[in-house]
GROMACS .gro file of C-alpha atoms in nm:
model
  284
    1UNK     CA    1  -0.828  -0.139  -1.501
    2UNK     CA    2  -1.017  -0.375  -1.664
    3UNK     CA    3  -1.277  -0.368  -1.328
    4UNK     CA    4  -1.287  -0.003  -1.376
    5UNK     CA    5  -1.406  -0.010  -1.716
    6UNK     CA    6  -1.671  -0.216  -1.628
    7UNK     CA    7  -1.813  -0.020  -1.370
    8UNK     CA    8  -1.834   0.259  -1.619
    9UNK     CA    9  -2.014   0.031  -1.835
   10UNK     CA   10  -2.244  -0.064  -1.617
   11UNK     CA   11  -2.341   0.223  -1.414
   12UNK     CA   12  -2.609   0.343  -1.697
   13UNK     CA   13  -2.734   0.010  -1.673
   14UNK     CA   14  -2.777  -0.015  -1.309
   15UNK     CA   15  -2.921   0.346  -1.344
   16UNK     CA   16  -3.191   0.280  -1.565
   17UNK     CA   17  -3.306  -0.033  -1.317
   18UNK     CA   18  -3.333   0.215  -0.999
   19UNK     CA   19  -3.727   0.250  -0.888
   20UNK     CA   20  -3.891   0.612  -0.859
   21UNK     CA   21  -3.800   0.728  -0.559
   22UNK     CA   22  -3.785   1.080  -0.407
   23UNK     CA   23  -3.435   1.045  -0.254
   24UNK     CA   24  -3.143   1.223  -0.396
   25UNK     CA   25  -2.889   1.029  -0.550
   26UNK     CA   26  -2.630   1.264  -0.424
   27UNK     CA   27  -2.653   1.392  -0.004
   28UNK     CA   28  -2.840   1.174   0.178
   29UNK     CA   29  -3.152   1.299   0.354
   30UNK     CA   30  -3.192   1.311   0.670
   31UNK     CA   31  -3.282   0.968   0.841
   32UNK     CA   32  -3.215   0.779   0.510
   33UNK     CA   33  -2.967   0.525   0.358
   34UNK     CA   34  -2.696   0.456   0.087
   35UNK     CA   35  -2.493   0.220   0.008
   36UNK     CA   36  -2.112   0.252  -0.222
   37UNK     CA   37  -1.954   0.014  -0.418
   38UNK     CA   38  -1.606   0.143  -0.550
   39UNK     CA   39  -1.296   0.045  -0.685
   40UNK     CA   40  -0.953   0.281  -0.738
   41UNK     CA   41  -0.586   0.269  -0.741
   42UNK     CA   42  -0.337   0.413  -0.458
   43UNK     CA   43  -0.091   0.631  -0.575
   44UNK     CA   44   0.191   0.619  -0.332
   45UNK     CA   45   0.380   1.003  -0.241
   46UNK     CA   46   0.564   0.916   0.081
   47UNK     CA   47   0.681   0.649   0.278
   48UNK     CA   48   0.994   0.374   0.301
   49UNK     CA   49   0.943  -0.017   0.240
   50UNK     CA   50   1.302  -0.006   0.458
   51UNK     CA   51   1.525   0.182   0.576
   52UNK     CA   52   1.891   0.209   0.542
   53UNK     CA   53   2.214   0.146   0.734
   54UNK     CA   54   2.559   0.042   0.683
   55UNK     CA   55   2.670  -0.296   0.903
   56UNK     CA   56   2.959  -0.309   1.103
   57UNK     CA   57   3.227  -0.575   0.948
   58UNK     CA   58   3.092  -0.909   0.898
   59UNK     CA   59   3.345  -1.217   0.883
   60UNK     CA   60   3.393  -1.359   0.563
   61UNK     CA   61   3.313  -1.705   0.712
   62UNK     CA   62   2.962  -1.613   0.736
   63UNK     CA   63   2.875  -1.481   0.411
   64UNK     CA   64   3.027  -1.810   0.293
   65UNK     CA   65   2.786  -1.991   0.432
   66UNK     CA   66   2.547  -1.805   0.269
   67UNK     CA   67   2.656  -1.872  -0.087
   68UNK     CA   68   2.427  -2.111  -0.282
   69UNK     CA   69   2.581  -2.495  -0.226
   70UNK     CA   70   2.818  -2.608  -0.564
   71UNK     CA   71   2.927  -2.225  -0.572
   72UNK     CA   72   3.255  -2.182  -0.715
   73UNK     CA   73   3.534  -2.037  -0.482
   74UNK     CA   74   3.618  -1.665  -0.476
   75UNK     CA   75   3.870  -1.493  -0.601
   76UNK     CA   76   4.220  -1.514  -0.401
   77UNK     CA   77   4.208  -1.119  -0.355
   78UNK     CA   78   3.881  -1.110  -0.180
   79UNK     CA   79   3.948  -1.389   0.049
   80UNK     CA   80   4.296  -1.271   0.164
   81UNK     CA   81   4.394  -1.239   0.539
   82UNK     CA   82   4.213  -0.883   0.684
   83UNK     CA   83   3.924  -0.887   0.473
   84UNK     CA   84   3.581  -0.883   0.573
   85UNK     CA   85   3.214  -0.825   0.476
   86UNK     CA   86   2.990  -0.519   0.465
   87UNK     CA   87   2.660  -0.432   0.359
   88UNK     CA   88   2.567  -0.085   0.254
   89UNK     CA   89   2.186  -0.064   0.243
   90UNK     CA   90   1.978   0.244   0.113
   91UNK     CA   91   1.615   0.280   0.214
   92UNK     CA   92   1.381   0.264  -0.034
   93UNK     CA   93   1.032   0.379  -0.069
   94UNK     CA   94   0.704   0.241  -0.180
   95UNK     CA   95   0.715   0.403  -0.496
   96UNK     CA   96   1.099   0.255  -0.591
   97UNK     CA   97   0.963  -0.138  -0.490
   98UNK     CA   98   0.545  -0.089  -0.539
   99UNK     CA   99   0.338  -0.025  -0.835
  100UNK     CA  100   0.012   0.172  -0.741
  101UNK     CA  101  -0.229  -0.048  -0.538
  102UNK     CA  102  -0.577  -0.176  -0.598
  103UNK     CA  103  -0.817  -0.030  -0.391
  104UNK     CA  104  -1.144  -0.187  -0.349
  105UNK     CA  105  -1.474  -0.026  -0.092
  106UNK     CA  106  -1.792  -0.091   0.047
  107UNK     CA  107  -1.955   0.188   0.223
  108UNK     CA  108  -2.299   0.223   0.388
  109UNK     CA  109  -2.386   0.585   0.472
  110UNK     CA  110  -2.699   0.772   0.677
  111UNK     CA  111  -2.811   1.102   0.628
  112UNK     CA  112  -2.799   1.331   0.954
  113UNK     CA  113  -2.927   1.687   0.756
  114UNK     CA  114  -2.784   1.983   0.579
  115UNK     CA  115  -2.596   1.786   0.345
  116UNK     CA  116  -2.425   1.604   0.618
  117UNK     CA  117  -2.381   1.185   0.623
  118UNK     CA  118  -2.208   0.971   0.845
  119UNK     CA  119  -2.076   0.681   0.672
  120UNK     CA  120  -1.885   0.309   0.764
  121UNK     CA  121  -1.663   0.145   0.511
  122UNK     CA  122  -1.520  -0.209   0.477
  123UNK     CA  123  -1.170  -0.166   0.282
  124UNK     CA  124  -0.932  -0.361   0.057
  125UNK     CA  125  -0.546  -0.272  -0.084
  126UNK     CA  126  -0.332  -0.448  -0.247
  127UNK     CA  127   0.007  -0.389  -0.417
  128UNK     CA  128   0.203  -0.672  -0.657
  129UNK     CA  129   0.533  -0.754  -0.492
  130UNK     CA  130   0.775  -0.533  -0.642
  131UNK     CA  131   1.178  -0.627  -0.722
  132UNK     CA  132   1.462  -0.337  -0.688
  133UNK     CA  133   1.830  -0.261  -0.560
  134UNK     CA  134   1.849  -0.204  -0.225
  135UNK     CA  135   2.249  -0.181  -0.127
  136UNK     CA  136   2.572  -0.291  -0.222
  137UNK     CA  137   2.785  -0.558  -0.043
  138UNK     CA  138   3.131  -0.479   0.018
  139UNK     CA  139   3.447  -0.663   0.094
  140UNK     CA  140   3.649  -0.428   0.297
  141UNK     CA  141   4.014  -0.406   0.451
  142UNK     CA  142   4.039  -0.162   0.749
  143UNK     CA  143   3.891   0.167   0.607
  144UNK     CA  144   3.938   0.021   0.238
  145UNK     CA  145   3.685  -0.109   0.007
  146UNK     CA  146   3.853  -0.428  -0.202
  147UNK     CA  147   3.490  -0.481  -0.394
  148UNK     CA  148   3.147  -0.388  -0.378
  149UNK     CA  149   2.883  -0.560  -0.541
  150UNK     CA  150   2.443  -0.491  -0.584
  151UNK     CA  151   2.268  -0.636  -0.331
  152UNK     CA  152   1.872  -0.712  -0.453
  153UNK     CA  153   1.570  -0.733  -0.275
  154UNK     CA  154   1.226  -0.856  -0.445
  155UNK     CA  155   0.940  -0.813  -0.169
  156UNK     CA  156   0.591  -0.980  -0.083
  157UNK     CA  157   0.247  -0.796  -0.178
  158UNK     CA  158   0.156  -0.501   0.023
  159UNK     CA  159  -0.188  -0.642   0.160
  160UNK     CA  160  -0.482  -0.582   0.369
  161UNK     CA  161  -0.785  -0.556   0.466
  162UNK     CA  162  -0.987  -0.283   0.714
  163UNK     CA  163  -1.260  -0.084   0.840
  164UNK     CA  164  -1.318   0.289   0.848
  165UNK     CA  165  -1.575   0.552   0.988
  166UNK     CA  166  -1.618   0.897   0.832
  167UNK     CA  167  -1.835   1.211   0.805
  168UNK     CA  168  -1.919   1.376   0.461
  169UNK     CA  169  -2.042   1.736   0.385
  170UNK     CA  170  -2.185   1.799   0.039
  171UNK     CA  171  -2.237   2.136  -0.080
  172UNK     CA  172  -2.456   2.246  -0.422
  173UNK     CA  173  -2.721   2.008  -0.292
  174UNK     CA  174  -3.003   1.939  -0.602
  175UNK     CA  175  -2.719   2.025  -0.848
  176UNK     CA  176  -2.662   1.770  -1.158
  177UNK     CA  177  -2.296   1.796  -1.003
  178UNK     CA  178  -2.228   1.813  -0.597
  179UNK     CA  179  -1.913   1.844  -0.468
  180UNK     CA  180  -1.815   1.702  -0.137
  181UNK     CA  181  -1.532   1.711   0.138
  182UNK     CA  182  -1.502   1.403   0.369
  183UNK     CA  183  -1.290   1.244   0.666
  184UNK     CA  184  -1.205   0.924   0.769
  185UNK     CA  185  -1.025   0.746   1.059
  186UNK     CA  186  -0.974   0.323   1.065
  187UNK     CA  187  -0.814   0.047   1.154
  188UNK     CA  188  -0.665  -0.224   0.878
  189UNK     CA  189  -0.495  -0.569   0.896
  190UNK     CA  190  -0.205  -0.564   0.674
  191UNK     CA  191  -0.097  -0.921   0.608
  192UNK     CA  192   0.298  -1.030   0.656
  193UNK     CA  193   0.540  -0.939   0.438
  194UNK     CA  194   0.806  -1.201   0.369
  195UNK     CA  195   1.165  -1.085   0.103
  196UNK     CA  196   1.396  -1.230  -0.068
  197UNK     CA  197   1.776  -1.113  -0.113
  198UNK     CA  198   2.006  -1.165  -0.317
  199UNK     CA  199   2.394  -1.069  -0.419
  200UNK     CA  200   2.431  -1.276  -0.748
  201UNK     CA  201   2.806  -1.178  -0.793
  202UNK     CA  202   2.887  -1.360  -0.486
  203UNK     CA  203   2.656  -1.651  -0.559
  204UNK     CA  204   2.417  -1.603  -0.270
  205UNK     CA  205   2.063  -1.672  -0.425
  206UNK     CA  206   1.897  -1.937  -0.221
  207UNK     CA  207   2.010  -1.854   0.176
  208UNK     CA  208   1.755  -1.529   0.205
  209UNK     CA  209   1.502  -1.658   0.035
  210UNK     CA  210   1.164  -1.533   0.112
  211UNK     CA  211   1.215  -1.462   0.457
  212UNK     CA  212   1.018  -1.290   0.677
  213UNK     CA  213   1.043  -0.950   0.691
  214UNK     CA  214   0.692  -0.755   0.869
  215UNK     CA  215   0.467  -0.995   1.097
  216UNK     CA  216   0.055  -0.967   1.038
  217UNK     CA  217   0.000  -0.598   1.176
  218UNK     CA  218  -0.290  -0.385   1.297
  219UNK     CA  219  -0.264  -0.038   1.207
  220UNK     CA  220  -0.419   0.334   1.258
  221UNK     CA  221  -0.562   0.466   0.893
  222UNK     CA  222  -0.665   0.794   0.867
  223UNK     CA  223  -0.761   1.011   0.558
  224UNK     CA  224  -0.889   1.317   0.409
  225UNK     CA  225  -1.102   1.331   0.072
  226UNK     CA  226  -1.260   1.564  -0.220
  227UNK     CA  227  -1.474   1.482  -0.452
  228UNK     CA  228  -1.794   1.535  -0.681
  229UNK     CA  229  -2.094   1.330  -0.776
  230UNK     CA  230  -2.273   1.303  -1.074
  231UNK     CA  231  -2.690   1.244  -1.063
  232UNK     CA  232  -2.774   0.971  -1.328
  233UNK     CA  233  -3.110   0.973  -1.170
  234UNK     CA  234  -3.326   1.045  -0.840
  235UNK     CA  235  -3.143   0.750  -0.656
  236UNK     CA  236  -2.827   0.614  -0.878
  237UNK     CA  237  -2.514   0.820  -0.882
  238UNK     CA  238  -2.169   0.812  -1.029
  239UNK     CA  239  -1.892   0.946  -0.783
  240UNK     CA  240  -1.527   1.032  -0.847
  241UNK     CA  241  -1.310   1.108  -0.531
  242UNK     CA  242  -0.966   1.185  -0.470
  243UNK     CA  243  -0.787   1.295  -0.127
  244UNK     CA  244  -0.479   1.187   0.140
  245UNK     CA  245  -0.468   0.854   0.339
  246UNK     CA  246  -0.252   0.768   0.606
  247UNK     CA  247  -0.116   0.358   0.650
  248UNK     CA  248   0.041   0.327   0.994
  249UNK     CA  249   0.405   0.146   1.035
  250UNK     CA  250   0.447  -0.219   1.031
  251UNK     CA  251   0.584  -0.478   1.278
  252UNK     CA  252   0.946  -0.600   1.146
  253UNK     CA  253   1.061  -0.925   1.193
  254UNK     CA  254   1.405  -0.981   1.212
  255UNK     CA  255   1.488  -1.328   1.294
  256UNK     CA  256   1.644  -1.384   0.924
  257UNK     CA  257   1.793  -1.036   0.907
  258UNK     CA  258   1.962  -0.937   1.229
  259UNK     CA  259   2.177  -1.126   1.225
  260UNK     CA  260   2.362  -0.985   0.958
  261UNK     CA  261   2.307  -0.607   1.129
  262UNK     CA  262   2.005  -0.525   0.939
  263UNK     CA  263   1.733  -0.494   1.204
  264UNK     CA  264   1.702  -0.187   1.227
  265UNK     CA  265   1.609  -0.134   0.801
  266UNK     CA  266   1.196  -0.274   0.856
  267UNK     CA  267   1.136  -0.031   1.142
  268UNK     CA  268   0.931   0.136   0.871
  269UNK     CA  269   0.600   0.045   0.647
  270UNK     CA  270   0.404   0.381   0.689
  271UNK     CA  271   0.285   0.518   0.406
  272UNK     CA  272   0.111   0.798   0.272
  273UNK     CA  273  -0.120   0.779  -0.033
  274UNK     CA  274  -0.338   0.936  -0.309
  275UNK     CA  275  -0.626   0.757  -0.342
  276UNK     CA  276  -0.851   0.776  -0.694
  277UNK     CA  277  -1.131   0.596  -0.665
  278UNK     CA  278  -1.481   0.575  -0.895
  279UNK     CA  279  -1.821   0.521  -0.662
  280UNK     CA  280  -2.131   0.384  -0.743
  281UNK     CA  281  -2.423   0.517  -0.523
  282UNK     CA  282  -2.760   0.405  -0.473
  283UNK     CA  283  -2.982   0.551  -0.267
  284UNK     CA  284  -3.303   0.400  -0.072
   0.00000   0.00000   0.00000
């Protein structure tokens, strides 16, 4: 935010340096040039970080030797003859483990006529690792449940970088205010995602501990957009754009998980977003 209220601040600035120029800050003409600089948040509205499932029994032995070393023994009545482990996970989407993420753009766009551009775009998200329940772990007996405790899951930033081509049609051209539709299709590098889980009422802190969770993965971006620009002079303009983007599923890793019946939960890591972003225009 505090990026964002810079650009504000400094977009008369950078206005009042622009040259005389007959280009129009909004639509590029024909055969001519611009160049974007924007930065925005990504409101997640669909889309699971994991997915769910319920394990088959697991044998107390091994989630023993997952409990932190030192830890003290368990009670008698979950460790008695017939009992076994289970873990109950729920999925959970981006918006239950992710704040909104930072969106960052550089764009270079070429006028084609009648209020058309074609445009490239280098692109940058990120989201803060994010913390929530994700299951319960049970100690079963047959069909009944003897306990059943939170399981908690605290996972690595949603990161990447990309590239993206689009078209653009303004409408009102030579207005103070132009509105604009746009679409884009791309392809971004979203960096590995590692997790950590935990069930702290069975002492088991350490053994899942940032594990790896998605591998590096290349995926398909696509998006729609809206938006309007302002003219702060013949070649400087202030742009506010909103729209739908598409995030293509990840590549899950489960060398730490499936083990314990859980590879099936990352077989997600699509996502769907609002994107409100802030553009700077010049235009040469």
């Amino acid at each position: 935010m505090k990026t964002l209220a810079l650009t504000l601040l400094c977009a008369p600035a950078l206005a009042s340096l622009s040259l005389a120029s007959v280009a129009h800050a909004g639509p590029v003409e024909s055969g001519r040039w611009a160049v974007n600089g924007s930065i925005g948040t990504e409101v997640p509205v669909s889309g699971d970080v994991h997915g769910g499932t319920t394990t088959g029994q697991i044998p107390l032995a091994t989630i023993a030797s997952l409990r932190d070393p030192g830890a003290p023994a368990l009670p008698a009545a979950l460790t008695a003859t017939g009992n076994a482990g289970q873990l109950r996970i729920q999925s959970r989407g981006f918006d239950d483990i992710y704040d909104n993420a930072t969106a960052l753009n550089f764009e270079a766009t070429y006028g084609i006529g009648d209020g058309r551009e074609l445009f490239g775009s280098f692109d940058y998200v990120k989201a803060d690792e994010g913390t929530t329940q994700v299951g319960t772990a049970a100690v079963v007996n047959g069909s009944n449940t003897v306990a059943e405790v939170p399981v908690y899951g605290r996972f690595g930033e949603y990161k990447g970088m990309g590239v993206s081509v689009g078209a653009r049609q303004w409408f009102n051209e030579g207005g103070t205010f132009e509105p604009f539709i746009a679409g884009r299709i791309g392809v971004s590098k979203i960096d590995e995602i590692r997790a950590t889980f935990t069930i702290p009422d069975l002492t088991i802190n350490q053994s899942l501990r940032n594990v790896p969770f998605y591998d590096d993965t290349t995926i398909l971006t696509a998006g729609v957009e809206a938006g309007i620009s302002y003219k702060m002079s013949e070649n400087v303009s202030l742009i506010a754009e909103t729209g739908l983007r598409y995030y293509g599923k990840l590549d899950g890793n489960d060398s730490a998980i499936g083990g314990l019946g859980l590879a099936s939960i990352n077989e997600e890591g699509n996502r769907l977003v609002v994107p409100v972003t802030l553009k700077l225009r010049a235009v040469f």
